mmCIF file of C-alpha atoms in Angstrom:
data_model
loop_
_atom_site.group_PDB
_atom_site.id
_atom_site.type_symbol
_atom_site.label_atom_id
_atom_site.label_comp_id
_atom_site.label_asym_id
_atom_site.label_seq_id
_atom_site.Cartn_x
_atom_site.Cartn_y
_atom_site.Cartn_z
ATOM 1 C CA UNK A 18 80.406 -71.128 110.708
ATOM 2 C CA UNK A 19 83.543 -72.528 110.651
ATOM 3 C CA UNK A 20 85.186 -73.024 107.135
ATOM 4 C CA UNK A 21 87.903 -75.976 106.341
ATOM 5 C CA UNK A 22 90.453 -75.693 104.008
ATOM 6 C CA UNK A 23 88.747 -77.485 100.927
ATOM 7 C CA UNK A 24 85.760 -74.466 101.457
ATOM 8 C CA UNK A 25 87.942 -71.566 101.246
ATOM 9 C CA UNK A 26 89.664 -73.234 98.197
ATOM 10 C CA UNK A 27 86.646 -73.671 96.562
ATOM 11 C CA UNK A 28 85.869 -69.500 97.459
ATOM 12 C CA UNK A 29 89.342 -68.397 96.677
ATOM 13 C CA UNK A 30 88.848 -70.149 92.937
ATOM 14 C CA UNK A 31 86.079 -68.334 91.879
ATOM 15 C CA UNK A 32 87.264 -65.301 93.384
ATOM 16 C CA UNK A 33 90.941 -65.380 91.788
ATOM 17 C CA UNK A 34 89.047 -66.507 88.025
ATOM 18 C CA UNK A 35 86.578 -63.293 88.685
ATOM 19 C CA UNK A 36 89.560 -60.984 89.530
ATOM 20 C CA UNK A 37 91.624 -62.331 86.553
ATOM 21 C CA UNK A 38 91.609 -62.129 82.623
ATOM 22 C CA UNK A 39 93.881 -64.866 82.187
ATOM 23 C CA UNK A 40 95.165 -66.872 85.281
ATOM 24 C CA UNK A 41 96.658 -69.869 85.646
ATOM 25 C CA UNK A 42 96.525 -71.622 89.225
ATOM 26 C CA UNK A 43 98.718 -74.461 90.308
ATOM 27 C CA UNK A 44 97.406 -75.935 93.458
ATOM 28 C CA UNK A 45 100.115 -77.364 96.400
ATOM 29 C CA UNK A 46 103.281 -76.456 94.656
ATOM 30 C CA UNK A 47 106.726 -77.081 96.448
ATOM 31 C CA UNK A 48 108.806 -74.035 96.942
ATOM 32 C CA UNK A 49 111.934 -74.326 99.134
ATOM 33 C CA UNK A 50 111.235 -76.341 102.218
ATOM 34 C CA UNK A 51 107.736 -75.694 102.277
ATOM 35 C CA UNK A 52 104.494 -76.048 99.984
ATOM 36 C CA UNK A 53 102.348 -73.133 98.384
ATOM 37 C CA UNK A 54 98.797 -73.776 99.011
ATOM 38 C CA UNK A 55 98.194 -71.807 95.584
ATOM 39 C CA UNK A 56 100.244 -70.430 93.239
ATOM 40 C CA UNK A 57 98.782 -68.109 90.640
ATOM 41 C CA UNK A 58 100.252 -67.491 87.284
ATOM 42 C CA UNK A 59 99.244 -63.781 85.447
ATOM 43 C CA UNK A 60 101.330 -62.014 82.797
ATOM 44 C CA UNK A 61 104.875 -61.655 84.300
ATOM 45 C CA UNK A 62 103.711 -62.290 88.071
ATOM 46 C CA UNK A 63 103.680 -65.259 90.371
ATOM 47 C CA UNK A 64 101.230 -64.860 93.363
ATOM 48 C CA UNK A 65 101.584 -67.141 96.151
ATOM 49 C CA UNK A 66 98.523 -67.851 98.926
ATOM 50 C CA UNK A 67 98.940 -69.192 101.770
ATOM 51 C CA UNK A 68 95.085 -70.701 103.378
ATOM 52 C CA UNK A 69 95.005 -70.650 107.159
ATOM 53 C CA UNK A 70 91.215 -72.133 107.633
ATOM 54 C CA UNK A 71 89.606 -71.329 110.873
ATOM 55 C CA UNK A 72 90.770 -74.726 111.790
ATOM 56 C CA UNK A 73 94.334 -73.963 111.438
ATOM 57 C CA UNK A 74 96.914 -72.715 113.378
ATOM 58 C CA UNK A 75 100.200 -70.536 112.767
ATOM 59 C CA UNK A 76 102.910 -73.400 113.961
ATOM 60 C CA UNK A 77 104.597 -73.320 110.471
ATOM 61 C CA UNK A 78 103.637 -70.162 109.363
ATOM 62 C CA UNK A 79 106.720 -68.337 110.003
ATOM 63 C CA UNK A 80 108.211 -70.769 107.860
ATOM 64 C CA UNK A 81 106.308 -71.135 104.709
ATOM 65 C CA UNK A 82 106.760 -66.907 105.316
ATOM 66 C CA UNK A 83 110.548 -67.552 104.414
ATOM 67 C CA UNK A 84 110.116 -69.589 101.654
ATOM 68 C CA UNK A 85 106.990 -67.326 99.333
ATOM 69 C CA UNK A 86 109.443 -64.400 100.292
ATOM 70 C CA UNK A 87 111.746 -66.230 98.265
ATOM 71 C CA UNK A 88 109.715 -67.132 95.331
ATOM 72 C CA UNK A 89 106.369 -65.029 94.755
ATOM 73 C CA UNK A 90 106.390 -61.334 93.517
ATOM 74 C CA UNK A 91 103.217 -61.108 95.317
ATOM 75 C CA UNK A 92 101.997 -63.016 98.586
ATOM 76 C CA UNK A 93 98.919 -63.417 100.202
ATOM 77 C CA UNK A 94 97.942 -65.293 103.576
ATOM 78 C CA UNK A 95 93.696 -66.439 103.256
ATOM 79 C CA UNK A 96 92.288 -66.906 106.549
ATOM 80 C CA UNK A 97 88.693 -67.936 108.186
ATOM 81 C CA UNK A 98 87.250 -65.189 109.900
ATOM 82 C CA UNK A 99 88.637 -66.438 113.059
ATOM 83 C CA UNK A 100 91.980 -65.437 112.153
ATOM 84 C CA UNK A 101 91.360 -62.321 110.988
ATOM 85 C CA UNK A 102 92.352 -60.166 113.721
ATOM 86 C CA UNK A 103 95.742 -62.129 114.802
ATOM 87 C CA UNK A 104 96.768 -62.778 111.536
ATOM 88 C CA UNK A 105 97.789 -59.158 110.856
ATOM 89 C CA UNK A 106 101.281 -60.163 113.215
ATOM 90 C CA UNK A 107 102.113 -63.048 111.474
ATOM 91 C CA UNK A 108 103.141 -61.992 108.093
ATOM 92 C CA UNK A 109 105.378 -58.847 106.592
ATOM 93 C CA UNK A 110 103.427 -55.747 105.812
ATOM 94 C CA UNK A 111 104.220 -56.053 102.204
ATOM 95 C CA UNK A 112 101.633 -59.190 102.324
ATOM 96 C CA UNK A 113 97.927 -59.033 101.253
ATOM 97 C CA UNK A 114 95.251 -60.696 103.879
ATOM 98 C CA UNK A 115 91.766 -62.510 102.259
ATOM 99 C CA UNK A 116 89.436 -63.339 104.740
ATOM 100 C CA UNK A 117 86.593 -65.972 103.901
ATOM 101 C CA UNK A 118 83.914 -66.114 105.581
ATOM 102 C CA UNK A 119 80.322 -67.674 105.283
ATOM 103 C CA UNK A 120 77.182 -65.796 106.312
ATOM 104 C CA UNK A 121 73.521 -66.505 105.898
ATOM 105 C CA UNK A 122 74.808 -69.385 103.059
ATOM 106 C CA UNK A 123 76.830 -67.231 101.254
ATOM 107 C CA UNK A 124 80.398 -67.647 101.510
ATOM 108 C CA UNK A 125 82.389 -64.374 100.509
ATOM 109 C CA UNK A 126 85.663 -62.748 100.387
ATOM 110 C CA UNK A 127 87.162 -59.895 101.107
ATOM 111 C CA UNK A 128 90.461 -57.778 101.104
ATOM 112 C CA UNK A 129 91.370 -57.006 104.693
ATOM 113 C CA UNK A 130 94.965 -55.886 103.263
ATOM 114 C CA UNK A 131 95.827 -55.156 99.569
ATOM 115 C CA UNK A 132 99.493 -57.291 99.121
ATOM 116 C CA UNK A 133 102.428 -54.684 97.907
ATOM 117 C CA UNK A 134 104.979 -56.452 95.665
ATOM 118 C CA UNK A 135 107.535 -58.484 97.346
ATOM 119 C CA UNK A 136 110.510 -56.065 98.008
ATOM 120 C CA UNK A 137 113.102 -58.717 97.773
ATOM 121 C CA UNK A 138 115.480 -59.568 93.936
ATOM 122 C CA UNK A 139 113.933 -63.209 94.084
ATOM 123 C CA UNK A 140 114.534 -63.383 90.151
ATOM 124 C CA UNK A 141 116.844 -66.534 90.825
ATOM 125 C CA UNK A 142 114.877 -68.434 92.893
ATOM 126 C CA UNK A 143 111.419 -67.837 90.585
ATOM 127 C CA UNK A 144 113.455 -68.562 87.494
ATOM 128 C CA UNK A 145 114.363 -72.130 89.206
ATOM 129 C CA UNK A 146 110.997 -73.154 88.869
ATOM 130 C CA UNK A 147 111.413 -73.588 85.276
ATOM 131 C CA UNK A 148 112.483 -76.946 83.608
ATOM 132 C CA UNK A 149 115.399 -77.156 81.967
ATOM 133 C CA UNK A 150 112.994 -77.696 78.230
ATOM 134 C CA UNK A 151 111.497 -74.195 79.397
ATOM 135 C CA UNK A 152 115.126 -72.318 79.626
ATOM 136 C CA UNK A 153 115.926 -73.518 76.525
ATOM 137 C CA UNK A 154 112.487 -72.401 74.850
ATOM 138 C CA UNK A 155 112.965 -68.471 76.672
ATOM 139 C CA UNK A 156 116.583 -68.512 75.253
ATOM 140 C CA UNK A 157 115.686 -69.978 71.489
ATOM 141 C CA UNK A 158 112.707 -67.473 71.342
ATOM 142 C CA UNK A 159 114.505 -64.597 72.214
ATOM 143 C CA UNK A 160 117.544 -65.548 69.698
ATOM 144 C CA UNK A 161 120.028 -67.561 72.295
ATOM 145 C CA UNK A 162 121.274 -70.457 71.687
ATOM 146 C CA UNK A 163 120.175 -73.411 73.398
ATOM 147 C CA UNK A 164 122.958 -74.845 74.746
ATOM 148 C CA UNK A 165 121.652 -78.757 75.680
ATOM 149 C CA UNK A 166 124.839 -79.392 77.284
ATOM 150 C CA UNK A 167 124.842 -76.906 79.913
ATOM 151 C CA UNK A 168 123.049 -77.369 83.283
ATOM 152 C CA UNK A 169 120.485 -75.504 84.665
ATOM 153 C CA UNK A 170 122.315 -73.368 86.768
ATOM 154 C CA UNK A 171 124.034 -72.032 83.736
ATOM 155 C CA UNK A 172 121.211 -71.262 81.493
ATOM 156 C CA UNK A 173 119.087 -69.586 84.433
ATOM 157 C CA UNK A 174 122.350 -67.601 84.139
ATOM 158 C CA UNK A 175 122.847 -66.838 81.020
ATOM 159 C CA UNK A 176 118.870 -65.679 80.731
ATOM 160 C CA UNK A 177 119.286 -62.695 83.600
ATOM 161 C CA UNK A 178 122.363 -61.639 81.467
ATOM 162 C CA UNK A 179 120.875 -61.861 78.582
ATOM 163 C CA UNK A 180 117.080 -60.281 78.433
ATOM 164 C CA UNK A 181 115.766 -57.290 79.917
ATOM 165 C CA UNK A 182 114.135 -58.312 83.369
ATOM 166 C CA UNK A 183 110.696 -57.208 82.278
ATOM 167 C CA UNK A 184 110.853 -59.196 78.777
ATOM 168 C CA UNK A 185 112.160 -62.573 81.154
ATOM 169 C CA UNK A 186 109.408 -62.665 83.555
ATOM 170 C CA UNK A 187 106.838 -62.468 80.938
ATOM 171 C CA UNK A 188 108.823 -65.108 78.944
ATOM 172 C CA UNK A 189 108.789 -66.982 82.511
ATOM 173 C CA UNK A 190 105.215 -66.976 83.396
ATOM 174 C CA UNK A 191 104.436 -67.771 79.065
ATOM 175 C CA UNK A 192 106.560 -71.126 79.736
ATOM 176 C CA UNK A 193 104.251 -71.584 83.030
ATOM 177 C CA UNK A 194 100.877 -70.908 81.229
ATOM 178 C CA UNK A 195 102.079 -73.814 78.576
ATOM 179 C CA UNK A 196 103.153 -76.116 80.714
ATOM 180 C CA UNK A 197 102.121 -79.639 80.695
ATOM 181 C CA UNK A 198 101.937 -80.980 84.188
ATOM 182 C CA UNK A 199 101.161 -84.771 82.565
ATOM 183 C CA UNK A 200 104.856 -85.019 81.846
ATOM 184 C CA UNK A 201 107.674 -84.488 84.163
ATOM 185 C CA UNK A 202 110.820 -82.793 84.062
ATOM 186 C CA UNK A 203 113.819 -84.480 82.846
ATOM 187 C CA UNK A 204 117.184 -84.598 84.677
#
């Protein structure tokens, strides 16, 4: 059987909240120029999946590549079973591949690839997807001051300068755990 997008969604849920202690997911998040199907949150990781159902194709794939290589320390592509085979030339070798599949009722899923973290320095572009509120909370917490009239671009700055790379990403994906996606970022 063929499995849609909303299915495999459905699969890849349970299956990330199995896998997982503590996991936040953030479904269809913009990333560059392209969307993130899912984007998982763990203790000073960002995951990014990309779902290719059986009933998709690779047209943009190449793509939406380019942009999780920019922002996800680990990236998976989640295909139907009918991609399974081809997929394998479509994405870097430092990718993980899920294939979902449904059998006798059961749908199930399985590593065809473990995913190797992402080779690339992508601290800047990760760190962007902070709000500005969030700089200022890693920079007050970890003894900085908070500087409300400097942009962005400075603060994102002034944290890589500032903390140990380890102690920032797990200050970065704290502020993403917390965050309350009923308000919106100010400018």
């Amino acid at each position: 059987m063929r499995l849609s997008d909303p299915q495999m969604r459905e699969a890849l849920f349970t299956y990330l909240d199995a896998k997982h202690i503590k996991i936040r997911i953030i479904d269809e998040k913009n990333i560059g120029r392209s969307r993130a199907d899912l984007m998982a949150v763990i203790d000073g990781i960002i995951i990014g999946y990309e779902i290719k159902s059986d009933l998709d194709s690779y047209v943009r794939l190449k793509k939406q590549v380019r942009n999780y290589n920019k922002f996800f320390d680990i990236c998976y592509v989640v295909v139907g079973k009918s991609h399974q085979k081809g997929v394998i030339k479509h994405v870097p070798e430092f990718w993980g591949i899920l294939v979902i599949s449904e059998e006798h009722g059961q749908v199930n899923v399985f590593e065809l690839r473990t995913a190797d973290m992402n080779p690339k320095d992508i601290t800047a572009t990760k760190l962007s997807l902070l709000w500005k509120n969030e700089i200022q909370n890693i920079a007050v917490k970890n003894g900085l001051p908070k500087y409300s009239n400097k942009n962005k671009k400075y603060l994102l700055k002034m944290l890589q300068e500032m903390i140990p790379p380890k102690d920032l990403m797990l200050a970065f994906t704290e502020e993403l755990f917390e965050r309350d996606y009923t308000i919106r970022e100010k400018s």
